[in-house]
Short mmCIF file of C-alpha atoms and ligand atoms in Angstrom, two decimals:
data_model
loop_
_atom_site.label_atom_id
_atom_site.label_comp_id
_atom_site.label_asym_id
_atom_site.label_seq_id
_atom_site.Cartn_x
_atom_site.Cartn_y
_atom_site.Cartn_z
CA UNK A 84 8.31 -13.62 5.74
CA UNK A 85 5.62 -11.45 3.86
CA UNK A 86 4.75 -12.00 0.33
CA UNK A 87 5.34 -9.40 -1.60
CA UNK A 88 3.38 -8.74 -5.25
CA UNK A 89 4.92 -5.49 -7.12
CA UNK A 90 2.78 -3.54 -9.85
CA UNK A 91 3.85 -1.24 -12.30
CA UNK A 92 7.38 -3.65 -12.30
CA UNK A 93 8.57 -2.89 -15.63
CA UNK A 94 8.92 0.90 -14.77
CA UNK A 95 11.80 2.87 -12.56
CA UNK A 96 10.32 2.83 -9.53
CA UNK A 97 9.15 -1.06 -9.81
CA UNK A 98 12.12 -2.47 -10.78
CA UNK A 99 13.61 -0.59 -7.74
CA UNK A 100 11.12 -1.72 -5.63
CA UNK A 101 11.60 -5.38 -6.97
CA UNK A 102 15.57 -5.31 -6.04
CA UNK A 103 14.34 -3.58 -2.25
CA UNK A 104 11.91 -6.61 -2.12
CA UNK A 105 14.86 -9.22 -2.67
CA UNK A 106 17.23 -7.33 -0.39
CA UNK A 107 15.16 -6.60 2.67
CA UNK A 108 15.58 -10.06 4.80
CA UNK A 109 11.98 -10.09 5.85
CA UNK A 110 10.12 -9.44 2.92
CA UNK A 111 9.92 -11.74 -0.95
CA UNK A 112 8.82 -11.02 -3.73
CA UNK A 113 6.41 -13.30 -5.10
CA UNK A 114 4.58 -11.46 -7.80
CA UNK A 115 5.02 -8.78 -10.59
CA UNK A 116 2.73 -6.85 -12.62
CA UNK A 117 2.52 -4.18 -15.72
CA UNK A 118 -0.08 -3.32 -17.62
CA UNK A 119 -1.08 -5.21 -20.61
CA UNK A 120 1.05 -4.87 -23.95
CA UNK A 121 4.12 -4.46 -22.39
CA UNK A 122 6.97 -5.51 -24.29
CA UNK A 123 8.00 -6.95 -20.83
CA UNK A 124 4.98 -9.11 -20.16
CA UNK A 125 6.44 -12.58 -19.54
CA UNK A 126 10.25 -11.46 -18.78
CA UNK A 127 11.39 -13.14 -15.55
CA UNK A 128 11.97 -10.57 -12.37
CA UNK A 129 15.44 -11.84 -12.25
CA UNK A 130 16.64 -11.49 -15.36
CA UNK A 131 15.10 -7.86 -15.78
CA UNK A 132 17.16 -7.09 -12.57
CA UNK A 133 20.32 -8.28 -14.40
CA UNK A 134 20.48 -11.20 -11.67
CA UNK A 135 19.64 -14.07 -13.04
CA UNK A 136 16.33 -16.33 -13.55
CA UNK A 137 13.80 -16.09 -10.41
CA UNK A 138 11.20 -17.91 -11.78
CA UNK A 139 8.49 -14.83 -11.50
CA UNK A 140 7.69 -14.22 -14.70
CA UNK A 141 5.70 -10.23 -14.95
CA UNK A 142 2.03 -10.59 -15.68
CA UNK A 143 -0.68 -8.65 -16.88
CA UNK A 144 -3.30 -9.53 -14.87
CA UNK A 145 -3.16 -8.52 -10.98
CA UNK A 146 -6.40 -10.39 -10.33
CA UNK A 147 -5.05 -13.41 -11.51
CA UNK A 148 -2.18 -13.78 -8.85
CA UNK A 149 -3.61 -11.82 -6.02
CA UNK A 150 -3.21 -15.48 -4.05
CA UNK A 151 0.45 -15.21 -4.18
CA UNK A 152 1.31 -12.15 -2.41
CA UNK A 153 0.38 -11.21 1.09
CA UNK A 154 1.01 -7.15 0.65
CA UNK A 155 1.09 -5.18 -3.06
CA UNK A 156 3.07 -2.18 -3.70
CA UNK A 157 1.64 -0.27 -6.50
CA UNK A 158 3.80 2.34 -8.32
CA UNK A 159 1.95 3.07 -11.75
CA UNK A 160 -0.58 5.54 -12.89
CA UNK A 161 -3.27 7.45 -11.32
CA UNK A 162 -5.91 5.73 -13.13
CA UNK A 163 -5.12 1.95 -12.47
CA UNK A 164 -5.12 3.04 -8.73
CA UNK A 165 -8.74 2.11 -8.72
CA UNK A 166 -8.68 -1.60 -10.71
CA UNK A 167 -5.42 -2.47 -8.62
CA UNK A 168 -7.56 -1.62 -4.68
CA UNK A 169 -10.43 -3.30 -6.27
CA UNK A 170 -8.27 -6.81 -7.41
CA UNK A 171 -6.43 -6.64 -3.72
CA UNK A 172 -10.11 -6.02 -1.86
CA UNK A 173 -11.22 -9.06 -2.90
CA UNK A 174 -8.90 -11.34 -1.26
CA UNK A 175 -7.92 -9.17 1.22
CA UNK A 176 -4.72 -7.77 0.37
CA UNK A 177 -3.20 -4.71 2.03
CA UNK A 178 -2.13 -2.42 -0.74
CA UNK A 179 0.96 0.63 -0.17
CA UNK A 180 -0.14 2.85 -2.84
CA UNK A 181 3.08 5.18 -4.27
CA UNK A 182 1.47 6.12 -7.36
CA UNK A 183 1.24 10.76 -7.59
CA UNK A 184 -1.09 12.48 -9.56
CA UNK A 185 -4.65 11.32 -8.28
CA UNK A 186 -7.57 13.85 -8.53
CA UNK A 187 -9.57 14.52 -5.79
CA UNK A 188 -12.01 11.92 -6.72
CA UNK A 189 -9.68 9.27 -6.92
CA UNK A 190 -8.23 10.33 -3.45
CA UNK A 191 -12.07 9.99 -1.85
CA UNK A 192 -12.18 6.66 -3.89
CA UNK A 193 -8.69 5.08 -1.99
CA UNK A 194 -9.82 6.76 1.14
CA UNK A 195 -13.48 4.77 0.75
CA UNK A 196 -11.84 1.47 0.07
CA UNK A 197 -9.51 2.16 2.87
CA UNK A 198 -12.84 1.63 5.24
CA UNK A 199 -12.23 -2.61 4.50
CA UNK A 200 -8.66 -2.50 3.63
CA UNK A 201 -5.44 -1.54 5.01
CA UNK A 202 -3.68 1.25 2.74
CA UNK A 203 -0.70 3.17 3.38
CA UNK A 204 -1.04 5.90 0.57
CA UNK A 205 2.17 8.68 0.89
CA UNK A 206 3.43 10.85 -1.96
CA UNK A 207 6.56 9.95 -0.56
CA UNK A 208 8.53 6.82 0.53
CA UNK A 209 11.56 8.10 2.04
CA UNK A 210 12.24 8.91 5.59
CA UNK A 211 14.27 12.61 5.27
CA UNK A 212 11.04 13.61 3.03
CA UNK A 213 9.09 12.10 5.74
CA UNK A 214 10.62 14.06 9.41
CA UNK A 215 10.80 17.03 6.08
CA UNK A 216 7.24 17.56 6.20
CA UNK A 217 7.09 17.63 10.06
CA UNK A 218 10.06 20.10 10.35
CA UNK A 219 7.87 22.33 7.87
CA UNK A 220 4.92 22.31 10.23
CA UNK A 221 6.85 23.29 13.11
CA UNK A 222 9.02 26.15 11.10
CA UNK A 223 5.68 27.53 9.47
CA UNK A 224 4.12 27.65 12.72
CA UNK A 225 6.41 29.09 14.53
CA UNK A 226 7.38 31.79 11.68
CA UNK A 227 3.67 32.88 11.61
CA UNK A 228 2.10 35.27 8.58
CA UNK A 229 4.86 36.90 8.39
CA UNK A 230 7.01 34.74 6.29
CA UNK A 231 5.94 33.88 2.40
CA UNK A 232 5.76 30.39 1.90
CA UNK A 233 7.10 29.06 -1.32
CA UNK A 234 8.05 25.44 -2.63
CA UNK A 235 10.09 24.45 -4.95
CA UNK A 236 10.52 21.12 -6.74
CA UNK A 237 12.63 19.18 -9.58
CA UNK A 238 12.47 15.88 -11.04
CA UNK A 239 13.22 13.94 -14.71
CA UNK A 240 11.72 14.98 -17.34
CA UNK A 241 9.97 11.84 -17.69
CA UNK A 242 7.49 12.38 -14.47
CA UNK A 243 4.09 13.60 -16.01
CA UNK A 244 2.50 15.14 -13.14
CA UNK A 245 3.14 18.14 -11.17
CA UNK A 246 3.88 19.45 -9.41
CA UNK A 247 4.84 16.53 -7.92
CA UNK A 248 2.84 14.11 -4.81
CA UNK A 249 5.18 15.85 -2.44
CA UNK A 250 5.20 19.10 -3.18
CA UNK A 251 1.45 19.20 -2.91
CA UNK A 252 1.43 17.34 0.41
CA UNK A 253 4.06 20.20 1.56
CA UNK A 254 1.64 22.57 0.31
CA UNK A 255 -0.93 20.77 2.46
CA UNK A 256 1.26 21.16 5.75
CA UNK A 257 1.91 24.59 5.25
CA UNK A 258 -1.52 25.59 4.35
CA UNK A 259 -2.63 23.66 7.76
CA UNK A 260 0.13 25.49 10.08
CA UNK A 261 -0.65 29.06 8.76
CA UNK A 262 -4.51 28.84 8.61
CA UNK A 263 -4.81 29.18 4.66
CA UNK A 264 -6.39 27.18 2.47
CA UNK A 265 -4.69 25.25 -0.39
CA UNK A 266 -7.61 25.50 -2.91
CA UNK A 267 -7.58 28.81 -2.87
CA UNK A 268 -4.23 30.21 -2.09
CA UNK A 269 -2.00 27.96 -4.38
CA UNK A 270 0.00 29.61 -7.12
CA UNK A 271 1.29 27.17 -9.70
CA UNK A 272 4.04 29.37 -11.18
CA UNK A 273 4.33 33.16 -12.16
CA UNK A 274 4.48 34.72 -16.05
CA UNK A 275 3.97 38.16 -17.08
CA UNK A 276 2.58 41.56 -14.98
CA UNK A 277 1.80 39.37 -11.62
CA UNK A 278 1.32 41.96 -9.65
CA UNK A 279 2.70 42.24 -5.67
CA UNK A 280 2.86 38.88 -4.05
CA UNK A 281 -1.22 37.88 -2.36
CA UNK A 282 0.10 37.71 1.08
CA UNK A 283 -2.09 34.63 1.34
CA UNK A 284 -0.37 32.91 -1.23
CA UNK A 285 1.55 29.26 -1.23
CA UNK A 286 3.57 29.64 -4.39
CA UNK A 287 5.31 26.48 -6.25
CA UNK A 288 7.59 26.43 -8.71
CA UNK A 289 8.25 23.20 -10.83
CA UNK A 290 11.33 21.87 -12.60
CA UNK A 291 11.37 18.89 -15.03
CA UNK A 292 15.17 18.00 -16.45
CA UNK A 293 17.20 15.60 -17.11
CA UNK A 294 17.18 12.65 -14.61
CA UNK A 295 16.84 14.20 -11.26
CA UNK A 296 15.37 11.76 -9.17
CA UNK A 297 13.69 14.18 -6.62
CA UNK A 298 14.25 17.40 -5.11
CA UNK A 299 12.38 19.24 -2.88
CA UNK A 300 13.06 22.67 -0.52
CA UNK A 301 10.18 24.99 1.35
CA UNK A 302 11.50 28.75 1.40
CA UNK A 303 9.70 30.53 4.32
CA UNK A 304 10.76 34.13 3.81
CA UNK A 305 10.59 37.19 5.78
CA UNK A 306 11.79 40.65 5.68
CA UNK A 307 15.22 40.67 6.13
CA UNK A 308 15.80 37.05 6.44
CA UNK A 309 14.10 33.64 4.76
CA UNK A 310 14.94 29.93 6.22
CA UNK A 311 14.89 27.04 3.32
CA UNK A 312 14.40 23.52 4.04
CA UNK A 313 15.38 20.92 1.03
CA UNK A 314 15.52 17.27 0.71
CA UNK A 315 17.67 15.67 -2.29
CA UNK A 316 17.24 11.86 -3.08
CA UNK A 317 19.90 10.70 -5.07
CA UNK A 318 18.56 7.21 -5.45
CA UNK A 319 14.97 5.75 -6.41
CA UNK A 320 16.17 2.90 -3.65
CA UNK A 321 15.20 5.12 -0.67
CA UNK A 322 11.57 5.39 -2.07
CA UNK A 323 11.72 1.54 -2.76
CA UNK A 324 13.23 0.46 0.62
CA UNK A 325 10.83 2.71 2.37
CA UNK A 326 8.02 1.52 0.43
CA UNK A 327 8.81 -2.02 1.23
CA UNK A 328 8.97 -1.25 4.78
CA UNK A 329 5.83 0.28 4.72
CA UNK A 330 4.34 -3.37 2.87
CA UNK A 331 6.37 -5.42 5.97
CA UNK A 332 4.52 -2.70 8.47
CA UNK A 333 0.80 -2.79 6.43
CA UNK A 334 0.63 -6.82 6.85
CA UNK A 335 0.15 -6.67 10.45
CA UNK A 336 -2.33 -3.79 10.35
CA UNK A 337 -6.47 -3.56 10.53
CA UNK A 338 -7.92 -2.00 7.95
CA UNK A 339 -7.74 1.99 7.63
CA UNK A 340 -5.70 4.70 5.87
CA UNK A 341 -2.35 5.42 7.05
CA UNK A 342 0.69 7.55 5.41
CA UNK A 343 4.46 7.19 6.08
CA UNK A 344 4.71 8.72 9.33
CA UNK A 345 2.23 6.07 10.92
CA UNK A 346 4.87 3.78 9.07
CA UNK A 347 7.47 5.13 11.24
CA UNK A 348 6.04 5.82 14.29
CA UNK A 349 6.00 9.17 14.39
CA UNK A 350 2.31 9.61 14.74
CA UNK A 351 2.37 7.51 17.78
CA UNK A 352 5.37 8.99 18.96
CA UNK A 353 3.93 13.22 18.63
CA UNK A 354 0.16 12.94 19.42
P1 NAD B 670 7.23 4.59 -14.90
O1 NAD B 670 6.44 5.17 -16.04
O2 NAD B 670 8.68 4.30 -15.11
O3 NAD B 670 6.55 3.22 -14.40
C1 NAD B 670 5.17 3.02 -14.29
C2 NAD B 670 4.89 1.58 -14.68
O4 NAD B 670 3.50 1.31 -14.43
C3 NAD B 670 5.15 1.29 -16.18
O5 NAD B 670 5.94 0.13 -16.31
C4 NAD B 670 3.75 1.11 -16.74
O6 NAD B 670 3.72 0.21 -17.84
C5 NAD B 670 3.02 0.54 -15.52
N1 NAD B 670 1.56 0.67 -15.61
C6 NAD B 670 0.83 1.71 -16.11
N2 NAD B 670 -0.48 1.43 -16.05
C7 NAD B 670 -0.59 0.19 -15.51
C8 NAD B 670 -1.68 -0.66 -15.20
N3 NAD B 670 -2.95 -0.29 -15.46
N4 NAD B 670 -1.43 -1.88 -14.67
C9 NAD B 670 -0.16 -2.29 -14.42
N5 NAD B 670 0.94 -1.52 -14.69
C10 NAD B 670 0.72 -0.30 -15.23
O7 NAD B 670 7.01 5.60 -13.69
P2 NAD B 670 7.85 5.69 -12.32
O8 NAD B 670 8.89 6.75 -12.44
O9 NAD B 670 8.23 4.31 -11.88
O10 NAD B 670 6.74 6.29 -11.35
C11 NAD B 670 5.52 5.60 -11.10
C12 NAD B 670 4.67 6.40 -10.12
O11 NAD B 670 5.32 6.43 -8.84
C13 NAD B 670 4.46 7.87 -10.51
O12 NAD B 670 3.14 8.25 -10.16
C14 NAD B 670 5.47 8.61 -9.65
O13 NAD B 670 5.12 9.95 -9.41
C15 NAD B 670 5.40 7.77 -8.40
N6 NAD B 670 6.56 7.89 -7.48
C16 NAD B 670 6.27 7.92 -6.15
C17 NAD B 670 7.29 7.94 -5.22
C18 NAD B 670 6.94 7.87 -3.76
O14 NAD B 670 7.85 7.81 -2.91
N7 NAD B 670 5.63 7.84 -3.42
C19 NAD B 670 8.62 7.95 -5.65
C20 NAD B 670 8.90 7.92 -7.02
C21 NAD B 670 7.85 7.87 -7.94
#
């Protein structure tokens, strides 16, 4: 069995990965954390679920029961990234980081503690999104500059980044298959006399509504005929079962940084 700790538990995405914790037969879940001042601190697990009394009351302070877990899943905010590596680091503990948003410094930072700890960082937990961003490589590739690439992306309108972890990360594997750079070429939505389309361009387009729970599709069009690839999750549970996988996968792994698809052996399996 691993141990597993949960932080950010009071939100959506922790209280879903708490529940995947407590189904998945391998896996328990030992610990939960939110930040402090939660109205939440000191609810029992359980009884937040709507399943009774567990006995794991959430806490406010990761350090203090970083002995209890073997593997922490941390879904929270961009800038407790840093505290929560730092708690795990010093006893050890593989972290699977599923927190979006992180500026470039804060990605060197996780990639820097990744050199003494193992990390699986992914903007994205679930498989489809997963085999999605390797279906994009191949279509991009193959479709050459040609075709326009454009993504497209809605979620709640509680998220407060965009556009979102994945839609960047597509941007990534798209930029990488045509030769273009990200930095550079990225559009982040169009308003007034644009001009014709920079042929270099990797355009996004971002919807936040109601409680869409994630929605992603990469438009590669050409003249006279454009191919769209789209993922739709329907349930936060696929991000939290896949995240929990990833935590049973991390314990057995030496330190480094690794993503989803080294999760599901697709790495292994392509290169
Ligand atoms: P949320 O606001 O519902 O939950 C975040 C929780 O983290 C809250 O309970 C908050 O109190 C807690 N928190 C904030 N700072 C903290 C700190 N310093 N210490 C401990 N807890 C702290 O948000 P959410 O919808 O659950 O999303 C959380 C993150 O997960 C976001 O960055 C989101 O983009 C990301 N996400 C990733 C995936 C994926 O598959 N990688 C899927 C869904 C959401």
């Amino acid at each position: 069995m691993t141990r597993i700790g949960v932080v950010g538990a009071a939100g959506r995405m922790g209280r879903n990965l708490m529940q995947a914790a407590l189904d998945a037969p391998q896996a328990e879940l030992t610990a939960a954390v939110d930040r402090p001042g939660s109205s939440l601190i000191g609810s029992d697990a359980g009884e937040l679920l709507g399943q009774g009394r567990l006995g794991i009351a959430i806490g406010d302070d990761l350090a203090a029961v970083r002995d209890d877990f073997d593997v922490l899943i941390d879904f929270t905010l961009p800038d407790a990234t840093a505290d929560n590596l730092a708690a795990c680091a010093a006893a050890g503990r593989p972290v699977v980081i599923g927190t979006t948003g992180h500026s470039e410094a804060q990605k060197a930072a996780i990639r820097e503690q990744a050199a003494s700890l193992p990390i699986v960082f992914a903007p994205n937990y679930s498989a489809g999104v997963t085999l999605m961003f390797r279906l994009i490589e191949t279509a991009a590739q193959a479709l050459g500059e040609d075709y326009d690439p454009e993504v497209i992306e809605a979620h709640h309108r509680h998220k407060v980044d965009a556009p979102s972890g994945t839609a960047v990360r597509l941007g990534e594997v798209l930029a990488q298959a045509t030769g273009r750079d990200l930095e550079q070429d990225a559009v982040y939505g169009r308003q007034g006399h644009t001009g014709e389309r920079d042929p270099r361009a990797i355009g996004f387009e971002t919807i936040r509504a109601g409680d869409i729970v994630g929605e992603h599709t990469v438009m590669l069009a050409g003249s006279g005929e454009r191919i769209e690839i789209g993922h739709k999750a329907s349930s936060r549970m696929t991000f939290a079962n896949g995240a929990v996988r990833a935590a049973l996968w991390l314990a057995d792994q030496k330190p480094g940084l690794y993503d989803m698809e080294d999760v599901l052996g697709l790495r292994a399996a392509t290169s």
